Coordinates of C-alpha atoms and ligand atoms in Angstrom, one line a residue:
M1265 CA 11.0 15.5 12.8
I1266 CA 9.9 13.1 15.6
T1267 CA 9.7 9.4 14.8
E1268 CA 6.4 8.0 15.7
E1269 CA 6.8 4.6 17.4
R1270 CA 4.3 3.0 15.0
I1271 CA 3.9 1.0 11.8
F1272 CA 2.3 3.0 9.1
I1273 CA -0.1 1.4 6.6
A1274 CA -1.1 3.0 3.3
G1275 CA -4.7 2.2 2.5
A1276 CA -7.8 1.1 4.4
G1277 CA -8.9 -1.6 1.9
P1278 CA -9.4 -5.2 3.1
V1279 CA -5.7 -5.9 3.0
G1280 CA -4.5 -2.8 4.9
M1281 CA -7.2 -3.3 7.5
V1282 CA -6.4 -7.0 8.1
A1283 CA -2.7 -6.0 8.5
A1284 CA -3.8 -3.4 11.0
A1285 CA -6.0 -5.9 12.9
Y1286 CA -3.1 -8.4 13.1
L1287 CA -0.6 -5.9 14.4
V1288 CA -3.0 -4.3 16.9
H1289 CA -3.9 -7.8 18.1
C1290 CA -0.1 -8.3 18.8
G1291 CA 0.1 -5.0 20.8
I1292 CA 1.8 -3.0 18.0
P1293 CA 0.7 0.6 17.4
V1294 CA -0.4 1.3 13.8
T1295 CA -1.6 4.3 11.8
V1296 CA -3.6 3.7 8.7
F1297 CA -3.6 6.6 6.1
E1298 CA -6.6 6.4 3.8
A1299 CA -6.8 8.7 0.8
S1300 CA -10.6 8.7 0.7
P1301 CA -12.8 10.5 3.2
Q1302 CA -14.3 7.2 4.3
L1303 CA -14.1 3.4 3.9
G1304 CA -14.8 2.3 0.3
R1305 CA -18.2 1.0 -0.7
Q1306 CA -17.8 -0.2 -4.2
S1307 CA -18.9 -3.7 -5.2
R1308 CA -15.7 -5.6 -5.8
A1309 CA -14.4 -8.8 -4.3
S1310 CA -17.2 -10.9 -2.9
T1311 CA -15.5 -14.3 -2.3
F1312 CA -13.8 -15.3 1.0
H1313 CA -12.0 -18.7 0.8
P1314 CA -11.9 -21.1 3.7
P1315 CA -8.4 -20.4 5.0
T1316 CA -9.0 -16.6 4.8
L1317 CA -12.0 -17.2 7.1
D1318 CA -9.8 -19.2 9.4
M1319 CA -7.4 -16.2 9.6
L1320 CA -10.2 -13.7 10.1
D1321 CA -11.5 -16.0 12.9
D1322 CA -8.1 -15.8 14.6
L1323 CA -8.6 -12.0 14.6
G1324 CA -12.1 -12.3 16.0
V1325 CA -13.9 -10.9 13.0
A1326 CA -15.1 -14.0 11.0
D1327 CA -18.4 -14.5 12.8
A1328 CA -19.6 -10.9 12.1
L1329 CA -18.5 -11.3 8.4
I1330 CA -20.2 -14.6 8.1
A1331 CA -23.4 -13.0 9.4
T1332 CA -23.3 -10.6 6.4
G1333 CA -22.8 -13.2 3.7
R1334 CA -24.0 -16.4 2.1
K1335 CA -22.2 -19.7 2.6
A1336 CA -21.5 -21.6 -0.6
P1337 CA -20.7 -25.2 0.4
R1338 CA -20.4 -26.3 -3.2
L1339 CA -19.1 -25.0 -6.5
Q1340 CA -19.9 -26.3 -9.9
Y1341 CA -18.8 -26.1 -13.6
R1342 CA -21.3 -26.1 -16.3
S1343 CA -21.3 -25.7 -20.1
K1344 CA -24.0 -23.9 -21.9
S1345 CA -24.6 -26.8 -24.1
A1346 CA -24.3 -29.7 -21.6
G1347 CA -25.5 -28.2 -18.3
V1348 CA -23.6 -29.3 -15.1
I1349 CA -20.2 -30.8 -16.0
A1350 CA -18.9 -31.4 -12.4
A1351 CA -19.7 -30.2 -8.9
F1352 CA -17.4 -30.2 -5.8
D1353 CA -18.4 -30.1 -2.1
F1354 CA -16.1 -28.4 0.4
A1355 CA -17.1 -31.1 2.9
A1356 CA -14.2 -33.1 1.4
I1357 CA -11.7 -30.7 3.0
A1358 CA -13.5 -30.3 6.4
D1359 CA -10.5 -31.7 8.2
A1360 CA -8.2 -28.9 6.7
T1361 CA -10.3 -25.8 7.6
R1362 CA -12.7 -24.6 10.3
H1363 CA -14.8 -23.1 7.4
P1364 CA -15.4 -25.7 4.7
Y1365 CA -17.3 -23.3 2.4
R1366 CA -16.8 -20.2 0.3
L1367 CA -18.4 -17.1 1.9
Q1368 CA -20.0 -14.7 -0.5
S1369 CA -20.0 -11.2 1.0
E1370 CA -19.0 -7.8 -0.2
Q1371 CA -15.4 -6.8 0.7
F1372 CA -16.7 -3.5 2.2
N1373 CA -18.4 -5.5 5.0
L1374 CA -14.9 -6.7 6.1
T1375 CA -13.3 -3.3 6.3
R1376 CA -16.3 -1.9 8.3
I1377 CA -16.2 -4.9 10.7
V1378 CA -12.5 -4.6 11.3
D1379 CA -12.7 -0.9 11.8
A1380 CA -15.6 -1.3 14.3
K1381 CA -13.5 -4.0 16.2
L1382 CA -10.4 -1.8 16.4
R1383 CA -12.0 1.6 17.0
G1384 CA -11.2 3.0 20.4
H1385 CA -8.2 0.7 20.8
A1386 CA -5.1 2.7 22.0
N1387 CA -2.9 1.2 19.3
Y1388 CA -5.2 1.9 16.4
R1389 CA -5.4 5.1 14.4
L1390 CA -7.1 5.6 11.0
E1391 CA -6.7 8.9 9.4
F1392 CA -9.0 9.6 6.5
G1393 CA -8.4 12.0 3.6
K1394 CA -4.6 11.5 3.8
R1395 CA -3.0 10.3 0.5
I1396 CA 0.5 9.1 0.7
C1397 CA 2.3 10.9 -2.2
N1398 CA 5.9 10.3 -1.5
V1399 CA 8.1 7.9 0.6
R1400 CA 11.7 8.3 1.8
Q1401 CA 13.6 6.0 4.1
D1402 CA 16.8 5.5 6.0
P1403 CA 18.1 2.6 8.1
T1404 CA 15.8 3.5 11.1
G1405 CA 12.6 4.9 9.7
V1406 CA 10.3 5.8 6.9
T1407 CA 9.0 9.3 6.1
V1408 CA 5.8 9.7 4.2
R1409 CA 4.5 12.8 2.6
L1410 CA 0.7 13.1 3.0
A1411 CA -1.6 15.2 0.8
S1412 CA -4.9 16.2 2.3
A1413 CA -7.5 19.0 1.8
H1414 CA -5.4 21.1 4.1
G1415 CA -2.1 20.8 2.2
T1416 CA 0.8 18.5 2.7
E1417 CA 2.6 17.3 5.8
E1418 CA 5.4 14.8 6.5
R1419 CA 5.3 12.1 9.1
R1420 CA 7.9 9.6 10.1
G1421 CA 7.3 6.0 11.5
R1422 CA 9.3 2.9 11.8
W1423 CA 8.0 0.8 8.9
L1424 CA 5.5 1.2 6.1
I1425 CA 3.1 -1.3 4.6
G1426 CA 1.9 -0.3 1.1
A1427 CA -1.7 -1.6 0.8
D1428 CA -2.8 1.2 -1.4
G1429 CA -4.2 -0.8 -4.2
A1430 CA -3.4 -1.5 -7.9
R1431 CA -2.2 2.1 -8.6
S1432 CA -0.1 2.1 -5.5
E1433 CA 1.8 5.4 -5.0
V1434 CA 4.0 3.5 -2.5
R1435 CA 5.1 1.1 -5.2
K1436 CA 5.7 4.0 -7.6
A1437 CA 7.7 5.9 -5.0
L1438 CA 9.9 2.8 -4.5
D1439 CA 10.3 2.6 -8.3
V1440 CA 9.3 -1.0 -8.3
E1441 CA 8.2 -2.4 -11.7
F1442 CA 4.7 -3.9 -12.0
E1443 CA 5.5 -6.6 -14.5
G1444 CA 2.8 -8.4 -16.5
F1445 CA 0.0 -7.7 -19.0
T1446 CA -3.5 -6.4 -19.5
W1447 CA -6.2 -8.6 -21.0
P1448 CA -7.7 -7.1 -24.1
E1449 CA -11.3 -7.7 -23.0
R1450 CA -12.9 -5.9 -20.1
F1451 CA -15.1 -7.7 -17.5
L1452 CA -18.7 -6.7 -16.9
V1453 CA -20.4 -7.6 -13.6
V1454 CA -24.2 -7.4 -13.4
G1455 CA -26.1 -7.8 -10.1
T1456 CA -29.7 -9.0 -10.2
P1457 CA -32.1 -10.2 -7.6
F1458 CA -33.5 -12.7 -10.2
D1459 CA -34.0 -16.2 -8.8
F1460 CA -31.8 -18.3 -11.1
Y1461 CA -32.5 -21.5 -9.1
S1462 CA -36.1 -21.4 -10.5
V1463 CA -34.8 -21.7 -14.1
M1464 CA -31.4 -23.6 -13.8
P1465 CA -31.9 -27.1 -12.3
G1466 CA -29.1 -28.2 -10.1
L1467 CA -27.6 -24.7 -9.8
D1468 CA -25.0 -24.1 -7.0
A1469 CA -24.3 -20.7 -5.4
V1470 CA -20.9 -20.6 -7.3
S1471 CA -21.2 -21.6 -10.9
Y1472 CA -18.7 -21.3 -13.7
V1473 CA -20.1 -21.6 -17.2
A1474 CA -17.8 -22.6 -20.0
D1475 CA -18.7 -21.4 -23.5
P1476 CA -16.6 -20.6 -26.6
V1477 CA -18.7 -17.5 -27.4
Q1478 CA -19.7 -16.1 -24.0
W1479 CA -18.4 -17.8 -20.9
H1480 CA -19.6 -16.3 -17.7
F1481 CA -20.0 -17.1 -14.0
L1482 CA -22.7 -16.7 -11.4
L1483 CA -22.1 -16.0 -7.7
Q1484 CA -24.9 -15.8 -5.2
L1485 CA -24.8 -13.0 -2.6
P1486 CA -27.4 -12.7 0.2
T1487 CA -29.7 -10.3 -1.8
M1488 CA -28.7 -10.8 -5.4
W1489 CA -26.8 -12.9 -7.9
R1490 CA -23.7 -11.4 -9.5
V1491 CA -23.1 -12.5 -13.1
M1492 CA -19.7 -11.8 -14.8
F1493 CA -19.2 -11.6 -18.6
P1494 CA -16.1 -10.8 -20.8
I1495 CA -16.7 -7.8 -23.0
A1496 CA -15.1 -7.8 -26.5
L1497 CA -12.9 -4.9 -27.7
D1498 CA -15.3 -3.6 -30.2
I1499 CA -18.0 -2.7 -27.6
D1500 CA -17.4 0.7 -26.1
D1501 CA -17.6 1.4 -22.3
A1502 CA -20.8 3.5 -22.6
T1503 CA -22.6 0.7 -24.5
A1504 CA -21.3 -2.0 -22.2
T1505 CA -22.5 -0.3 -19.0
S1506 CA -26.0 0.5 -20.4
D1507 CA -29.0 -1.2 -19.0
E1508 CA -30.0 -2.5 -22.4
F1509 CA -26.6 -4.2 -22.9
A1510 CA -26.8 -5.8 -19.4
Q1511 CA -30.2 -7.1 -20.3
S1512 CA -28.9 -8.6 -23.5
A1513 CA -26.0 -10.2 -21.7
L1514 CA -28.3 -11.7 -19.1
A1515 CA -30.6 -12.9 -21.8
T1516 CA -27.8 -15.3 -22.9
V1517 CA -27.6 -17.0 -19.5
V1518 CA -31.0 -18.8 -19.6
P1519 CA -33.1 -19.1 -22.8
G1520 CA -36.6 -17.7 -22.4
V1521 CA -36.0 -15.1 -19.6
A1522 CA -36.3 -11.7 -21.2
K1523 CA -36.4 -9.1 -18.5
Y1524 CA -34.3 -8.8 -15.4
D1525 CA -34.2 -6.4 -12.5
I1526 CA -30.7 -4.9 -12.4
A1527 CA -29.2 -3.9 -9.1
H1528 CA -25.8 -2.8 -10.3
I1529 CA -23.5 -2.7 -13.4
T1530 CA -19.7 -2.6 -13.0
L1531 CA -17.2 -2.7 -15.9
Y1532 CA -13.5 -3.0 -15.3
R1533 CA -10.2 -3.7 -17.0
V1534 CA -8.3 -6.8 -15.9
H1535 CA -4.6 -7.2 -15.6
Q1536 CA -2.1 -9.9 -14.6
R1537 CA 0.8 -8.1 -12.9
V1538 CA 3.2 -8.8 -10.1
A1539 CA 5.6 -6.3 -8.5
K1540 CA 9.2 -7.1 -9.1
S1541 CA 9.9 -6.9 -5.3
F1542 CA 7.5 -7.0 -2.3
R1543 CA 10.1 -5.3 0.0
V1544 CA 12.4 -2.4 -0.3
G1545 CA 14.2 -1.8 3.0
R1546 CA 11.6 -0.8 5.6
V1547 CA 8.7 -0.6 3.1
F1548 CA 6.5 -3.6 2.0
L1549 CA 3.9 -4.1 -0.8
V1550 CA 0.9 -6.3 -0.1
G1551 CA -2.5 -7.0 -1.8
D1552 CA -3.3 -5.2 -5.1
A1553 CA -0.3 -3.0 -4.6
A1554 CA 1.9 -6.1 -5.1
H1555 CA -0.2 -8.2 -7.5
I1556 CA -3.3 -8.1 -9.6
N1557 CA -5.1 -10.9 -11.5
N1558 CA -8.3 -11.8 -13.2
P1559 CA -11.3 -12.6 -10.8
L1560 CA -11.7 -16.3 -11.9
G1561 CA -11.2 -18.2 -8.7
G1562 CA -11.6 -15.2 -6.4
M1563 CA -7.9 -15.1 -5.5
G1564 CA -7.0 -11.4 -5.6
M1565 CA -8.3 -10.1 -2.3
N1566 CA -7.8 -13.5 -0.6
G1567 CA -4.1 -13.6 -1.7
G1568 CA -3.7 -10.1 -0.4
I1569 CA -5.1 -11.0 3.0
H1570 CA -2.7 -13.9 3.1
D1571 CA 0.2 -11.5 2.3
A1572 CA -1.0 -9.2 5.2
V1573 CA -1.2 -12.0 7.7
N1574 CA 2.2 -13.4 6.6
L1575 CA 3.9 -10.0 6.8
A1576 CA 2.2 -8.8 10.0
R1577 CA 3.2 -12.1 11.8
R1578 CA 6.9 -11.6 10.8
L1579 CA 6.9 -7.9 11.5
S1580 CA 5.5 -8.3 14.9
G1581 CA 8.3 -10.7 15.7
V1582 CA 10.9 -8.2 14.5
W1583 CA 9.1 -5.3 16.4
R1584 CA 9.3 -7.3 19.7
G1585 CA 12.9 -8.2 19.1
E1586 CA 12.0 -11.9 18.8
A1587 CA 13.0 -12.3 15.2
V1588 CA 15.8 -10.8 13.0
E1589 CA 15.1 -8.5 10.1
H1590 CA 16.0 -11.2 7.6
E1591 CA 12.6 -12.7 8.5
L1592 CA 11.1 -9.9 6.5
D1593 CA 12.9 -11.0 3.3
R1594 CA 11.2 -14.3 3.7
F1595 CA 7.8 -12.6 3.5
A1596 CA 8.9 -10.9 0.3
Q1597 CA 10.4 -14.0 -1.4
Q1598 CA 7.7 -16.4 -0.2
R1599 CA 4.6 -14.4 -1.1
R1600 CA 6.0 -13.3 -4.5
L1601 CA 6.8 -16.9 -5.4
I1602 CA 3.3 -18.1 -4.3
T1603 CA 1.8 -15.3 -6.3
L1604 CA 3.6 -16.3 -9.5
E1605 CA 3.4 -20.1 -9.0
Y1606 CA -0.1 -20.2 -7.8
V1607 CA -2.4 -17.2 -8.1
Q1608 CA -1.2 -16.0 -11.5
K1609 CA -0.9 -19.5 -12.9
H1610 CA -4.3 -20.7 -11.8
T1611 CA -6.3 -17.5 -12.6
I1612 CA -4.9 -17.5 -16.1
E1613 CA -5.6 -21.3 -16.5
N1614 CA -9.2 -20.8 -15.2
K1615 CA -9.9 -18.1 -17.8
R1616 CA -8.3 -20.2 -20.7
N1617 CA -10.4 -23.2 -19.7
L1618 CA -13.7 -21.4 -19.6
E1619 CA -13.2 -19.6 -22.9
A1620 CA -11.7 -22.5 -24.8
H1621 CA -12.8 -22.3 -28.5
D1622 CA -11.5 -25.5 -29.8
R1623 CA -13.7 -28.6 -29.4
G1624 CA -10.8 -30.7 -28.4
E1625 CA -9.7 -28.3 -25.6
Q1626 CA -13.3 -28.1 -24.4
A1627 CA -13.5 -31.9 -24.2
R1628 CA -10.2 -32.1 -22.4
F1629 CA -11.3 -29.6 -19.8
R1630 CA -14.7 -31.4 -19.3
D1631 CA -13.0 -34.8 -19.0
A1632 CA -10.4 -33.6 -16.6
L1633 CA -13.0 -32.1 -14.3
Q1634 CA -15.2 -35.2 -14.4
K1635 CA -12.2 -37.4 -13.6
I1636 CA -11.4 -35.2 -10.6
A1637 CA -15.1 -35.2 -9.4
G1638 CA -15.1 -39.0 -9.7
D1639 CA -12.1 -39.7 -7.5
T1640 CA -12.0 -38.9 -3.7
Q1641 CA -8.3 -38.1 -3.5
L1642 CA -8.3 -36.0 -6.7
T1643 CA -11.3 -34.1 -5.4
R1644 CA -9.6 -33.4 -2.1
D1645 CA -6.4 -32.2 -3.9
Y1646 CA -8.5 -30.0 -6.2
L1647 CA -10.5 -28.4 -3.4
L1648 CA -7.3 -27.7 -1.4
R1649 CA -5.9 -26.0 -4.5
V1650 CA -9.0 -23.8 -5.4
S1651 CA -9.6 -22.9 -1.8
M1652 CA -6.0 -21.6 -1.6
I1653 CA -5.1 -24.0 1.3
A1654 CA -2.5 -25.7 -1.0
S1655 CA -0.8 -22.3 -1.6
L1656 CA -0.5 -21.7 2.2
Q1657 CA 0.9 -25.2 2.7
R1658 CA 3.5 -24.5 0.0
A1659 CA 4.3 -21.2 1.7
A1660 CA 4.7 -23.0 5.0
E1661 CA 7.1 -25.5 3.4
L1662 CA 9.2 -22.6 2.2
G1663 CA 9.5 -21.4 5.8
Ligands
FAD1780 C1 -15.2 -5.6 -9.9 C2 -14.2 -6.4 -9.1 C3 -14.5 -7.6 -8.7 C4 -13.5 -8.3 -7.9 N1 -13.9 -9.6 -7.5 C5 -13.0 -10.3 -6.7 C6 -13.3 -11.5 -6.1 O1 -14.4 -12.1 -6.3 N2 -12.4 -12.1 -5.3 C7 -11.2 -11.6 -5.1 O2 -10.4 -12.2 -4.3 N3 -10.8 -10.4 -5.6 C8 -11.7 -9.7 -6.4 N4 -11.4 -8.5 -6.9 C9 -10.1 -7.9 -6.5 C10 -10.2 -7.2 -5.2 O3 -11.3 -6.3 -5.1 C11 -8.9 -6.7 -4.8 O4 -7.9 -7.7 -4.9 C12 -9.0 -6.1 -3.4 O5 -9.8 -5.0 -3.3 C13 -7.5 -5.7 -2.9 O6 -7.6 -5.1 -1.7 P1 -6.5 -4.1 -1.3 O7 -6.8 -3.7 0.1 O8 -5.1 -4.6 -1.6 O9 -6.7 -2.8 -2.2 P2 -8.0 -1.9 -2.4 O10 -9.2 -2.6 -2.0 O11 -7.9 -1.3 -3.7 O12 -7.7 -0.8 -1.3 C14 -6.7 0.2 -1.4 C15 -7.1 1.4 -0.5 O13 -6.0 2.3 -0.5 C16 -6.5 3.6 -0.7 N5 -5.5 4.4 -1.3 C17 -5.1 4.4 -2.6 N6 -4.0 5.1 -2.8 C18 -3.7 5.6 -1.6 C19 -2.6 6.5 -1.2 N7 -1.7 6.9 -2.0 N8 -2.6 6.8 0.1 C20 -3.5 6.3 1.0 N9 -4.5 5.5 0.7 C21 -4.6 5.2 -0.6 C22 -7.8 3.4 -1.5 O14 -8.7 4.5 -1.3 C23 -8.3 2.1 -0.9 O15 -9.2 2.3 0.2 C24 -12.3 -7.7 -7.7 C25 -12.0 -6.5 -8.1 C26 -12.9 -5.8 -8.8 C27 -12.6 -4.4 -9.3

């Protein structure tokens, strides 16, 4: 079998497409194999953090993405009983990023913008309807088996980036464990064009609402708000995804509003898992294939894009003979450590804080947030952390 002088990428989600964009930008030929017949269009991640926008800007795709979204220059915490607890303005970190705001835009906008930018480029190929179902490797290349509507075929390239999502077949083929746990509750996301500003004084476009019975959060996208609720074990999937149930959940957000227009309802199971290794020889795991977490803080896709940029930078050095292969172990060790120390830790903490049942815990959370909001240096440190800049600074320290 001939070896294609290319880097193979499994999956055309946001992470695989950013890896492709970075490599093509560096003059490296890539082929992306995507199992589906087209780019995904599901409502999933909708938050882009400031350093992610900086990275996308370096690839020439941030402006087009920003044009599809809504800028959220502030984020706030509320409690159902006390209203706004604390609010934070990203202006406090304007010296650390070219984009001092969160951008709220659907992840499917990014994949389309990247594809449009790369299409026609000699080094870019995207093959739809090709599912990687097996992986073999030797010291000089990687062979993937691809299943398609026409049967199966084998192709051999130099390296493989597994960006094929949470159920990654690349990860399974490598026999890498996906360690962690699944939360008992599911998460319900309801989209509505309702104008929450008209009934919630002082509301910001990103608002986390703590409550011992039903915490939730509100995110504003250009044409709708997205409200996310935890769903208890005793409510079955059919009930939880019914219009009636969505109405009853929304009715708990603001007293007195009885009927909402509903744009979409999504129910999903949430896990906290990290692959035991992000590299096996010539194959790498990035994005959801390497780690998954709850959506509190919007760190899943963002962390995945940070993996893609970190790996593609090192891989391009190795491809051009400017760096030794040991560089690639650094990607694996660094990003895994950051995922454990930072993404997993903070997303779990965020959930525990919002759902705190105990009055003492609730008061501690409120007091801690108010102390941070009242102090310039603490606010700055806090915003560097929630915007994921601190995690990238930590990664840079690790080398
Ligand atoms: C409802 C919901 C809300 C979310 N909200 C947020 C949020 O606000 N912020 C945030 O940061 N994250 C959020 N996430 C998580 C976020 O969507 C993921 O972290 C993100 O999609 C990961 O991107 P990815 O490219 O790694 O994987 P995916 O987006 O899952 O893309 C994987 C791609 O690989 C393809 N594929 C799968 N198997 C194969 C195979 N064997 N061969 C070839 N192709 C294959 C799939 O078709 C897909 O196109 C949310 C997730 C959900 C479900």
